Short mmCIF file of C-alpha atoms and ligand atoms in Angstrom, two decimals:
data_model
loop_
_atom_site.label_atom_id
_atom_site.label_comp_id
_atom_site.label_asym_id
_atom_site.label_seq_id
_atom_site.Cartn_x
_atom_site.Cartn_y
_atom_site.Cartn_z
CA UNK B 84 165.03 114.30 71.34
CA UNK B 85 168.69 114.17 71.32
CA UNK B 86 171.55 116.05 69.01
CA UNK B 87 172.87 115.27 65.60
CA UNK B 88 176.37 115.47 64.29
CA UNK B 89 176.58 115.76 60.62
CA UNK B 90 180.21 116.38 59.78
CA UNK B 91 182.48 115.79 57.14
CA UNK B 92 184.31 112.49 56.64
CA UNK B 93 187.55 113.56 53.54
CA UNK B 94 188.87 116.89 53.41
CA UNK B 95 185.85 119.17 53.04
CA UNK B 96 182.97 119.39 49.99
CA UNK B 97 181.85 116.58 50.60
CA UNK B 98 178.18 117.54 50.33
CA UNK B 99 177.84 118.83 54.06
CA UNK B 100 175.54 121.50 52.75
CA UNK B 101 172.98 119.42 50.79
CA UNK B 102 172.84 116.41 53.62
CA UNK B 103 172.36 119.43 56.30
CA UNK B 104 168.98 121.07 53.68
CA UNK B 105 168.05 117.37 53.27
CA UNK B 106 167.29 117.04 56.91
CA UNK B 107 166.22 120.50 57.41
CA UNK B 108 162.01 119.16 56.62
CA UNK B 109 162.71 117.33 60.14
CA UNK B 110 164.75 119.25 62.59
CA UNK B 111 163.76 122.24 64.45
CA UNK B 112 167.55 124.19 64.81
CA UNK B 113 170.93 123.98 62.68
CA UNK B 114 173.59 124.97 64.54
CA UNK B 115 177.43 125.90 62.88
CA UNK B 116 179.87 125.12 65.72
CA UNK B 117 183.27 126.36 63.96
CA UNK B 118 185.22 127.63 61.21
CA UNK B 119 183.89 130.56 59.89
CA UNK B 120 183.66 132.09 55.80
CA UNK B 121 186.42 129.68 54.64
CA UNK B 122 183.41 127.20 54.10
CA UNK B 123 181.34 127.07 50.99
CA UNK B 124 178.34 124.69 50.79
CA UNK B 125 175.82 124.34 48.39
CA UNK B 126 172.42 124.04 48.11
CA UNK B 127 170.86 123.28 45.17
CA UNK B 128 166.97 123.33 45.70
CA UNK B 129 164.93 123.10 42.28
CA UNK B 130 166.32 125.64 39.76
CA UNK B 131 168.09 127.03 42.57
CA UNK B 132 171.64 127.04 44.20
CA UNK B 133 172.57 128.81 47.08
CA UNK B 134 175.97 128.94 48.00
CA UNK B 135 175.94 129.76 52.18
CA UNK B 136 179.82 130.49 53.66
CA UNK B 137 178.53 131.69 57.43
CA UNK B 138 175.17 130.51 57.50
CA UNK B 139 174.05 127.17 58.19
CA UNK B 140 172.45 125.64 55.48
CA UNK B 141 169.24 124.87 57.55
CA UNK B 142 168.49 128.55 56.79
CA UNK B 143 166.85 127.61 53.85
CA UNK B 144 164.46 125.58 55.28
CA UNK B 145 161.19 127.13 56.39
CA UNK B 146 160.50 126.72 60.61
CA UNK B 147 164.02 126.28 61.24
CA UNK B 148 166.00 127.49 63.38
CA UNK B 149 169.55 128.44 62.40
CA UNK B 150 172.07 129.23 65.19
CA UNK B 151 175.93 130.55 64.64
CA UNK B 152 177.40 128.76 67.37
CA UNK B 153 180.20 130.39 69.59
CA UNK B 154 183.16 128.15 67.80
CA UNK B 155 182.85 129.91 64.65
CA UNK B 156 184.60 132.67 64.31
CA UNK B 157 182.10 135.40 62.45
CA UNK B 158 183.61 138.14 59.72
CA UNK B 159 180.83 140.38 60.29
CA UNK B 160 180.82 142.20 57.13
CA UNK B 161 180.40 139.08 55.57
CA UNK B 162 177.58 138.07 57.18
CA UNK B 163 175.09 141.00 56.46
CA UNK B 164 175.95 140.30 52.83
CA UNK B 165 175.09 136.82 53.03
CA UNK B 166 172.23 138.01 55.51
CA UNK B 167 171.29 140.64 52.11
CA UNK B 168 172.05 138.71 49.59
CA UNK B 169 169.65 136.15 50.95
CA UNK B 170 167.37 138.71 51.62
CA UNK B 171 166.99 140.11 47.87
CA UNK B 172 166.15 136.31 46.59
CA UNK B 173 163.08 135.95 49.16
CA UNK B 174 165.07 133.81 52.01
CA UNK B 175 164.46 135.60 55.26
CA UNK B 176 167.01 135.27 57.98
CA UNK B 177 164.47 136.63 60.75
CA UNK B 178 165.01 133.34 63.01
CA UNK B 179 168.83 133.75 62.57
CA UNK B 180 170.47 133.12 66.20
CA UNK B 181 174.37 134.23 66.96
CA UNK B 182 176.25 133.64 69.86
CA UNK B 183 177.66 136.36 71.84
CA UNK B 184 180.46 134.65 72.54
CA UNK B 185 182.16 133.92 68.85
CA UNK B 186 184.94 135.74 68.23
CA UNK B 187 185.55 138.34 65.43
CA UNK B 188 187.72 138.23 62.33
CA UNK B 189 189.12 141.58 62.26
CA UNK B 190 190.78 143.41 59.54
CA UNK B 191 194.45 142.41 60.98
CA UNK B 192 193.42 138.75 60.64
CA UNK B 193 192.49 139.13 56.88
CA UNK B 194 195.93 140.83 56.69
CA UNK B 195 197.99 138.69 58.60
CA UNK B 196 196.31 135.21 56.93
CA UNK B 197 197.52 136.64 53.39
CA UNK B 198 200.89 137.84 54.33
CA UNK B 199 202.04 134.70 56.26
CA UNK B 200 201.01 132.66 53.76
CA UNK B 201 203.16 134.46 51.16
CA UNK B 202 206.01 134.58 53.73
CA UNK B 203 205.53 130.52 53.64
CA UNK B 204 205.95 130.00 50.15
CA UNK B 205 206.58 126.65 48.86
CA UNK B 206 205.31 125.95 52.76
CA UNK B 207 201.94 127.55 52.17
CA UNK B 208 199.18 126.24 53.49
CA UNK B 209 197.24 126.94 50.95
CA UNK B 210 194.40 128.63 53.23
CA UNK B 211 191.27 130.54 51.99
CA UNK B 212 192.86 133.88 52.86
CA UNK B 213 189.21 134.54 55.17
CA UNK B 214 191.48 135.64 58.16
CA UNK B 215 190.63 132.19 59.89
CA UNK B 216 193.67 131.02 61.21
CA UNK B 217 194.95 134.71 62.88
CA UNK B 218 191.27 134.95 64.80
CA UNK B 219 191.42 131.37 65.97
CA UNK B 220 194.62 132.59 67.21
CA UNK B 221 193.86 135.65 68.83
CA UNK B 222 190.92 133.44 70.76
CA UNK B 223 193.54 131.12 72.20
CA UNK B 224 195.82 133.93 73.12
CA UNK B 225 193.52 135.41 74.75
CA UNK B 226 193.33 138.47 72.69
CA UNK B 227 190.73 137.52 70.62
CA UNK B 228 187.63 140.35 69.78
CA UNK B 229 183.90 138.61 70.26
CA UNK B 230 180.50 139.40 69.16
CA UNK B 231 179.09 141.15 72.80
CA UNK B 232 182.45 143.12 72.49
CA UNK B 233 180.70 145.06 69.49
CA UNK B 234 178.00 146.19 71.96
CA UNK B 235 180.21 148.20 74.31
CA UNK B 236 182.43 150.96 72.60
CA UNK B 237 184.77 151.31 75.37
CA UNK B 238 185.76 147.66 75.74
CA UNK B 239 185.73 147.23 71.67
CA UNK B 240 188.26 149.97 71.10
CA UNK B 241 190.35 148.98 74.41
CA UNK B 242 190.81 145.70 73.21
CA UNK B 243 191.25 146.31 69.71
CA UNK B 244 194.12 149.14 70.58
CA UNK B 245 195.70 146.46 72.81
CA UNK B 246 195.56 143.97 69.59
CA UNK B 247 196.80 146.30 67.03
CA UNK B 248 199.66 147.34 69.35
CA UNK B 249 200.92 144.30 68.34
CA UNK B 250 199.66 143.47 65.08
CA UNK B 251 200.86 146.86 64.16
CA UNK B 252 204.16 145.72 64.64
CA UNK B 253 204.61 142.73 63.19
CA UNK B 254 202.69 144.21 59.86
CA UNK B 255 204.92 146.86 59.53
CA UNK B 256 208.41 145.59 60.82
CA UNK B 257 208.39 141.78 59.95
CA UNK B 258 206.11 142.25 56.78
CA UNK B 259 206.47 145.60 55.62
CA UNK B 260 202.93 146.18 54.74
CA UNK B 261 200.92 149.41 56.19
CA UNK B 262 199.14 149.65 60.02
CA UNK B 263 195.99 149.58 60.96
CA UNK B 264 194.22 152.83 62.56
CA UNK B 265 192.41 151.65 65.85
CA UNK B 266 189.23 154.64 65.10
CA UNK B 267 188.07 154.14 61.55
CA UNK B 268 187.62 149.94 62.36
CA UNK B 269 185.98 150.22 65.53
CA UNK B 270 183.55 153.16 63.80
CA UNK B 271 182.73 150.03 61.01
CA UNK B 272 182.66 147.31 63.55
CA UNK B 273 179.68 149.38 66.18
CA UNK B 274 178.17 149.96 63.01
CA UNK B 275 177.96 146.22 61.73
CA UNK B 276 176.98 145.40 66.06
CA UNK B 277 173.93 147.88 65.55
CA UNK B 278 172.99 145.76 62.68
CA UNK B 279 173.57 142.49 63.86
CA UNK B 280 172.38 143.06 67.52
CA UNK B 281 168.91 141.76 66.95
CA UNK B 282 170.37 138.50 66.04
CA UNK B 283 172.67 137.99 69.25
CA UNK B 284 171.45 135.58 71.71
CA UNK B 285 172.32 132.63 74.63
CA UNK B 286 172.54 130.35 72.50
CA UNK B 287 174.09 127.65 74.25
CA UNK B 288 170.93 128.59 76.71
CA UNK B 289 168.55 128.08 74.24
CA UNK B 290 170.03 124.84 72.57
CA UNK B 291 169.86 123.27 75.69
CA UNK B 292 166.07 124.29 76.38
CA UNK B 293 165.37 123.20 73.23
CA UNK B 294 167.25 119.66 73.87
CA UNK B 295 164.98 120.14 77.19
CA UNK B 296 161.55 120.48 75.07
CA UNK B 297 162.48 117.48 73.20
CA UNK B 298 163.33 119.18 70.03
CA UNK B 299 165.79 118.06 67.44
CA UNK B 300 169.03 120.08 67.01
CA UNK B 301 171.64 119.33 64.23
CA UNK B 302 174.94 120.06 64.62
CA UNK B 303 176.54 121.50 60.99
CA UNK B 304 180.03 121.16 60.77
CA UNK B 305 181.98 123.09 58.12
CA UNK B 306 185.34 121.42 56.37
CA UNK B 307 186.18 118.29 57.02
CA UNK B 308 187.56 115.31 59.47
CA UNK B 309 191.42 115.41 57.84
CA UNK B 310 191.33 119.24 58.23
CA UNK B 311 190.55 119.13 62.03
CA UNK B 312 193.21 121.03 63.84
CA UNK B 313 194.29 117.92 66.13
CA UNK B 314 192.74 115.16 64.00
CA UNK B 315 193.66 116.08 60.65
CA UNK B 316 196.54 116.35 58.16
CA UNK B 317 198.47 118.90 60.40
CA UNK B 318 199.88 121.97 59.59
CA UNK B 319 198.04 121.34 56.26
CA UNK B 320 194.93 121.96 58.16
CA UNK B 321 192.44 124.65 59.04
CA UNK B 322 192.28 126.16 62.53
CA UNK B 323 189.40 124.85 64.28
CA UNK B 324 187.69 121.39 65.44
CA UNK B 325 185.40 119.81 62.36
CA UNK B 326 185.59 116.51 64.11
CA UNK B 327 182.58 115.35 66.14
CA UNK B 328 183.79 116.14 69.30
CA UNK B 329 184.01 120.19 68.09
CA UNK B 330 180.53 119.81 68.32
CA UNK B 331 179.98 120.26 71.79
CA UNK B 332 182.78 122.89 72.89
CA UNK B 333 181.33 124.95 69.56
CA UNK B 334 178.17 125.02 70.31
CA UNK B 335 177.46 124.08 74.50
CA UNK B 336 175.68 121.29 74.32
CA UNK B 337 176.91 118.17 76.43
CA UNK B 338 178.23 114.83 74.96
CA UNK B 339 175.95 113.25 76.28
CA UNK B 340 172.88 114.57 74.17
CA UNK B 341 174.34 113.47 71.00
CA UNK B 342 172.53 110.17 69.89
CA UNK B 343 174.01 110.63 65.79
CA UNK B 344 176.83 111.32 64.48
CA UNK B 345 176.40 111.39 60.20
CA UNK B 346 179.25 111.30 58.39
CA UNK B 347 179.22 112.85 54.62
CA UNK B 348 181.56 110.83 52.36
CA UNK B 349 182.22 111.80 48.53
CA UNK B 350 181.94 108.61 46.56
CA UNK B 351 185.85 109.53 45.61
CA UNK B 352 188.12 112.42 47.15
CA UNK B 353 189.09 116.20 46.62
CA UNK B 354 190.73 118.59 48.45
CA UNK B 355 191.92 121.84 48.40
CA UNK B 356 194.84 123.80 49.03
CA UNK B 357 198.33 122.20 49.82
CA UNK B 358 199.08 118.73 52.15
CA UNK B 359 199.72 115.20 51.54
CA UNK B 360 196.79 113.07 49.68
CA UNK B 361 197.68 109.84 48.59
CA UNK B 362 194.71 109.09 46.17
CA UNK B 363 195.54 112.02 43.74
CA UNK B 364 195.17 111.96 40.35
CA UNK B 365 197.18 114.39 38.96
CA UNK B 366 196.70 113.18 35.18
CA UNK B 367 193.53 113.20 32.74
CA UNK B 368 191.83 111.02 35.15
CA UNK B 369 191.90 113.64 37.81
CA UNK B 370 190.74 116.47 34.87
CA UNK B 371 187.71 114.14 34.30
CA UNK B 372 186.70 113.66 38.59
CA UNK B 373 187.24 117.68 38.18
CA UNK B 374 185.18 118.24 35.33
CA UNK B 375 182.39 115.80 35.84
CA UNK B 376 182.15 116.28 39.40
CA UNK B 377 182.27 120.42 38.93
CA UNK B 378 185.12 120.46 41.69
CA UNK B 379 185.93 123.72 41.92
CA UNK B 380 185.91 126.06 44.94
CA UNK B 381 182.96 128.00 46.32
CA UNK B 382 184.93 129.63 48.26
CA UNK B 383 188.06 130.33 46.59
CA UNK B 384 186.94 129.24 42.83
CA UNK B 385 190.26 127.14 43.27
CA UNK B 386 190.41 123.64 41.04
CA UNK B 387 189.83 121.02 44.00
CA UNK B 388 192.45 118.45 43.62
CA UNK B 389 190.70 114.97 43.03
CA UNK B 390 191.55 111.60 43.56
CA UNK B 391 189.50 108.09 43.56
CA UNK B 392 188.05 106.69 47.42
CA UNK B 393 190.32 106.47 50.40
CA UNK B 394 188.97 103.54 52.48
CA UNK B 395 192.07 104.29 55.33
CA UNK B 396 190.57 107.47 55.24
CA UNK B 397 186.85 106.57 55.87
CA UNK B 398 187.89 104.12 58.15
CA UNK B 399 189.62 106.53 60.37
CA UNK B 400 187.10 109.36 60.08
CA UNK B 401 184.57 106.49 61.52
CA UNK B 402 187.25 106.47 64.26
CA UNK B 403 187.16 109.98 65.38
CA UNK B 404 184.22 110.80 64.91
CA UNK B 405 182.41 108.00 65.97
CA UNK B 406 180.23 107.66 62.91
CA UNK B 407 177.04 106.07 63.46
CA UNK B 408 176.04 106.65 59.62
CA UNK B 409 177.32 107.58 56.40
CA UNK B 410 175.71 109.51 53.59
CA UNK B 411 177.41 108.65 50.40
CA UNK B 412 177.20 111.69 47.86
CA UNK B 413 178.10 112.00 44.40
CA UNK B 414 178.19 108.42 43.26
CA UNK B 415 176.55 109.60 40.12
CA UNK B 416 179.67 110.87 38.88
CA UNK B 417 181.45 107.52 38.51
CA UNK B 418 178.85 106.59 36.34
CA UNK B 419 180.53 105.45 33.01
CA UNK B 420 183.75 104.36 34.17
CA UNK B 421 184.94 100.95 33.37
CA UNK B 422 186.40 100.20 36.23
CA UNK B 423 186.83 101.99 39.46
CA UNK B 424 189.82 101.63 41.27
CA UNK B 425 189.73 102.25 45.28
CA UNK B 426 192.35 102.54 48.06
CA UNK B 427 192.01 99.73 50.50
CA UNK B 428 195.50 100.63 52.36
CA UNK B 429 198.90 102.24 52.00
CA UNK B 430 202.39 101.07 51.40
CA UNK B 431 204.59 102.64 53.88
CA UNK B 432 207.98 102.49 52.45
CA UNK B 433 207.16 99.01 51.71
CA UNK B 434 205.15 98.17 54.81
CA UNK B 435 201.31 97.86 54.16
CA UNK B 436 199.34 100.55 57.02
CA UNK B 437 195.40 99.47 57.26
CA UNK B 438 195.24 102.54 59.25
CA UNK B 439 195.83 106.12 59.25
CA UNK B 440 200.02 106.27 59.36
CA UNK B 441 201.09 107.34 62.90
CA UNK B 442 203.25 110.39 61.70
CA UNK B 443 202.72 113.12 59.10
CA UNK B 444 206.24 111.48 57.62
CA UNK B 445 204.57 108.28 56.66
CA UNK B 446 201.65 109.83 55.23
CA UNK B 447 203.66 111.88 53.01
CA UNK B 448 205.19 108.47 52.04
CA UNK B 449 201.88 106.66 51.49
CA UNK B 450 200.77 105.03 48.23
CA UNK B 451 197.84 103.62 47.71
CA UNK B 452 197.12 99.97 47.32
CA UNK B 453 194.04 99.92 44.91
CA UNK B 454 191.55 97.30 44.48
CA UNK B 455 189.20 97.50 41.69
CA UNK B 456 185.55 97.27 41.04
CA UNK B 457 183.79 96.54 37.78
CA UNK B 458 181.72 100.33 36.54
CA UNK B 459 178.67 100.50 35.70
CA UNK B 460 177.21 102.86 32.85
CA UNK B 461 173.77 103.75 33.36
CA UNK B 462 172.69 107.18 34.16
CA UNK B 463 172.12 106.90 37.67
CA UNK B 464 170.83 110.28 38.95
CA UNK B 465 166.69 109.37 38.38
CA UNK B 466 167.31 106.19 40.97
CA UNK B 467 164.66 106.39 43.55
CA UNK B 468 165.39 103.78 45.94
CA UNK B 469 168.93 101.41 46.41
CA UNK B 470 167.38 98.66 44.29
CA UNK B 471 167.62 100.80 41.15
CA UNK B 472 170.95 101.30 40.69
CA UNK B 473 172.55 98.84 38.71
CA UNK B 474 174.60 95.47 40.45
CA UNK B 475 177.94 97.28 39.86
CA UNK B 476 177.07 100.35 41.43
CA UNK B 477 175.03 98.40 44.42
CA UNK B 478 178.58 96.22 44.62
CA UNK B 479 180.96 99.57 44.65
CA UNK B 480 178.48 101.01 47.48
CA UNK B 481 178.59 97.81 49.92
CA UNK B 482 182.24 97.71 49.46
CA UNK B 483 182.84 100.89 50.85
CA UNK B 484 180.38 100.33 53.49
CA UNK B 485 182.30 97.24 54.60
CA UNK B 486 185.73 98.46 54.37
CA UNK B 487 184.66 102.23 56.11
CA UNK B 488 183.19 100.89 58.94
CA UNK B 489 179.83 102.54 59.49
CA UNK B 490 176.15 102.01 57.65
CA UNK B 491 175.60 103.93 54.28
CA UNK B 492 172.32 104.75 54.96
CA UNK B 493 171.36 107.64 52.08
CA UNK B 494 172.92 108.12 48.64
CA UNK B 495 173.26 111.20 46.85
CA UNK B 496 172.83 110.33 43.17
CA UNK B 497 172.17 114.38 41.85
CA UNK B 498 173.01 117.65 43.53
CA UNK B 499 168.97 118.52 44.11
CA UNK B 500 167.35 117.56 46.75
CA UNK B 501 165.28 114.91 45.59
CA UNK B 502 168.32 113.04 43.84
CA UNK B 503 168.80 111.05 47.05
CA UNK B 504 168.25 107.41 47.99
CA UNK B 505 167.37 106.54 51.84
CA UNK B 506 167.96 103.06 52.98
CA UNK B 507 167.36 104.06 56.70
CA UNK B 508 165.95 107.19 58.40
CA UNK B 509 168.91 109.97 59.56
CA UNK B 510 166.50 111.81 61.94
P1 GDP R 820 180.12 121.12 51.29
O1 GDP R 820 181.16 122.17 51.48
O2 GDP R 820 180.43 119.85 51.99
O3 GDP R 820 178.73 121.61 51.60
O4 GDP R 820 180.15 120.76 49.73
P2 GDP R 820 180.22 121.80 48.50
O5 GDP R 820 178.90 122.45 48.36
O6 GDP R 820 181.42 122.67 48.62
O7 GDP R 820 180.51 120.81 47.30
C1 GDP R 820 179.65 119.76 47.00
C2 GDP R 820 179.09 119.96 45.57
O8 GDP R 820 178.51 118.76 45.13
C3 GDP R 820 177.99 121.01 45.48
O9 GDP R 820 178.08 121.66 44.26
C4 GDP R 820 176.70 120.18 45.59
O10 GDP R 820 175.61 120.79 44.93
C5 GDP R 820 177.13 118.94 44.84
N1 GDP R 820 176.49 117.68 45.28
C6 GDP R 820 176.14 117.30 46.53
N2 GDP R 820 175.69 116.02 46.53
C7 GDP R 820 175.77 115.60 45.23
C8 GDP R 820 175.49 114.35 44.58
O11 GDP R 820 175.08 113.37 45.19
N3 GDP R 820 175.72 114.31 43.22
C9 GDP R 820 176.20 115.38 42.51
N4 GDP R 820 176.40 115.23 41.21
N5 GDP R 820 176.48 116.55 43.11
C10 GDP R 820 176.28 116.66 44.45
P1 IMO R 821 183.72 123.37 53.38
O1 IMO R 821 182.96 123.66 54.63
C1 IMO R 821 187.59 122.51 51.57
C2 IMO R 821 191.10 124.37 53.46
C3 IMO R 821 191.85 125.43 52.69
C4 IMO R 821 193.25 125.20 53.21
C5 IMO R 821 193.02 124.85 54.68
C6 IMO R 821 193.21 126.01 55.63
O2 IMO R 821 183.16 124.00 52.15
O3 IMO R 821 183.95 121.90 53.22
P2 IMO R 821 191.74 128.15 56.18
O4 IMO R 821 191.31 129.31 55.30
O5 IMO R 821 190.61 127.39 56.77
O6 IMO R 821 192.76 128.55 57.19
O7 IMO R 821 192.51 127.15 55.17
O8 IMO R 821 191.68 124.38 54.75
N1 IMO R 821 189.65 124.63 53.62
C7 IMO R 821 188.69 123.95 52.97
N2 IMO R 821 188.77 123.00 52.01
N3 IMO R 821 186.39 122.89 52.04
C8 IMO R 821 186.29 123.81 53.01
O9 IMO R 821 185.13 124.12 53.61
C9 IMO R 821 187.47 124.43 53.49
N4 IMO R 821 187.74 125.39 54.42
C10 IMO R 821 189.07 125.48 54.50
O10 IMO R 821 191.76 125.23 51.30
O11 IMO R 821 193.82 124.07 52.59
MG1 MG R 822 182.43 123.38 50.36
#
């Protein structure tokens, strides 16, 4: 049985976390392949909700397998809370699985994310402050720290010296803030490696077995397609690859054993932290997306920034990612809308774009063209099956099927787990 793909379509919280628990009954490993603690999804399973930043969310569901891929990059510290914090509300982590081979946020990284980002100002990138973008860094420098590093106390504090020798520098000269003692971080960092050592495993060698045995492994990404580090609204991205294709170089598995890839579309759009997005609402409407939608930050607690459906959006994340299926999520909070307007393309300085914009310039110039659809105002979230929601809301879903590109084939009407409507199987 081949690999899955579930990633997001929009810019992140899209629902990633609830689709991944969904199919958790049928698969026998979730694997993160990148990003790291900037990611907050939600699980919301009866009375309930979990919110997992490092974890996959299959670690919630009973027989599975959860694997931390070696393209995430792993705050340690952060992960036996999540680990205890699980723990102390009766979730075992026992079958956890991390690569040797992710890299380490360090304390420099946390540092370094916070301080650049002030030295950006009006520039910011907005990030989550998690230290993401300095580790990613550090791993393509070649000076990054990784988790087998943690097991040898000679190479951890070479490498670390050889890393703050730098760092060291630029925090204190450029930034002005204080240095980092080598001693004290490698004493915390063994420690958190004694800890975490019974978790630390092949895992690229045992995803592949497993592919071998004919088990099913999905592939959870974190964030979303337009934050994808080549594919998405760059520099107002994060530092890793969401996209599809991340899938395989974060977790070593071949292309060629993924048969799905499953999209996760918001039935409108948010995003958080700075960048271009031309469906914003920054009036009442937007207030009433945020409110009724509860779009604010896991992560960060941040507002999320909300705006109605971007069908050059969808249409492109079908692109990269080679979508073979969407899962539509939240359509239950359009309920009781008159009408709901939708972006079908952009005007370009006066030139209509059916696609994605070539340059970040255009995009920054985009407006949306907007069609609109009739609303519907029944309470949607009991729907069982497709054929209960009402004609406006079965209208509004085939539209955005047509113009994205790809099958809907669930629904999410309701964060729990049983507020979703299949039309087709995912696994
Ligand atoms: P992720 O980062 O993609 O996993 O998404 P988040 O968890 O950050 O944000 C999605 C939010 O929407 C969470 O609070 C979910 O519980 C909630 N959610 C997911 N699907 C639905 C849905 O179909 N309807 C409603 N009302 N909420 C949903
Ligand atoms: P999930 O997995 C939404 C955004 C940050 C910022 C940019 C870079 O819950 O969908 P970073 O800290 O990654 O360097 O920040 O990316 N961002 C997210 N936005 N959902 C997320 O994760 C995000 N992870 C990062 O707000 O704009
Ligand atoms: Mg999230």
């Amino acid at each position: 049985m081949p690999a899955i793909v579930l990633v997001g379509a929009q810019w992140g919280d899209e629902g990633k976390g609830k689709a991944t628990d969904l199919l958790g009954g049928q698969v026998d490993y979730v694997v993160r392949y990148q990003g790291g603690n900037n990611a907050g999804h939600t699980v919301v399973i009866g009375d309930n909700s979990y919110a997992l930043h490092l974890l996959p969310s299959g670690v919630l569901s009973p027989g599975v397998v959860p694997v931390i891929g070696n393209g995430v990059v792993i705050d340690p510290g952060v992960l036996l809370s999540e680990i205890d914090g699980l723990a102390e509300r009766g979730v075992s982590c026992e079958r956890l699985l991390i690569s040797a081979d992710a890299h380490l946020i360090m304390p420099h990284h946390r540092a370094l994310d916070k301080v650049t980002e002030r030295y950006l100002g009006r520039a910011r990138i907005g990030t989550t402050g998690r230290g993401i973008g300095p580790a990613y860094a550090d791993k393509i420098t070649r000076t990054g720290i990784r988790v087998q590093d943690l097991f040898d106390p000679n190479i951890l504090t070479q490498k670390l010296d050889l890393a703050l020798r730098e760092k060291n520098q630029v925090l204190t000269k450029v930034y002005n803030r204080r240095r980092i003692e080598t001693a004290p971080i490698v004493e915390e960092y063994l420690a958190y490696g004694e800890r975490l050592r019974p978790y630390v495993a092949d895992t690229t060698l045992v995803l592949n077995r497993a592919l071998d045995e004919g088990k099913v492994v999905l592939l959870e990404g974190a964030q979303g397609t337009l934050l994808d580090i080549d594919h998405g609204t760059y520099p107002f991205v994060t530092s890793s690859s969401p996209t599809a294709g991340g899938a395989c170089a974060g977790s070593g598995i071949g292309p060629t054993k993924i048969s799905r890839v499953i999209g996760i579309l918001k039935a409108y759009t948010t995003r958080v932290g700075s960048g271009p997005f031309p469906t914003e609402l920054r009036d009442e409407m937007g207030e009433y997306l945020r409110k009724t939608g509860g779009e604010y930050g896991v992560t960060t607690g941040r507002d999320r920034r909300c705006g109605w459906f971007d069908a050059v959006i969808a249409r492109y994340a079908t692109r990269v990612n080679g979508i073979t299926d969407y899962f539509l999520t939240k359509l239950d909070v359009l309920s009781g809308l008159e009408r709901i307007p939708v972006c079908v393309a952009y005007d370009v300085d006066g030139v209509r774009h059916e696609e994605m914009p070539m340059s970040q310039t255009e995009f920054h110039h985009a407006k949306p063209i907007l069609e609109y659809f009739d609303g519907w105002q029944e309470d949607i979230s009991d729907a069982k099956t497709f054929d209960d929601l009402p004609p406006n809301a079965q209208a509004y879903v085939r539209a955005i099927e047509e113009m994205s590109g790809a099958p809907i084939s669930a629904i999410g009407v309701g964060p729990g787990r049983d507020q979703t409507l299949s039309i087709r199987p995912l696994v």
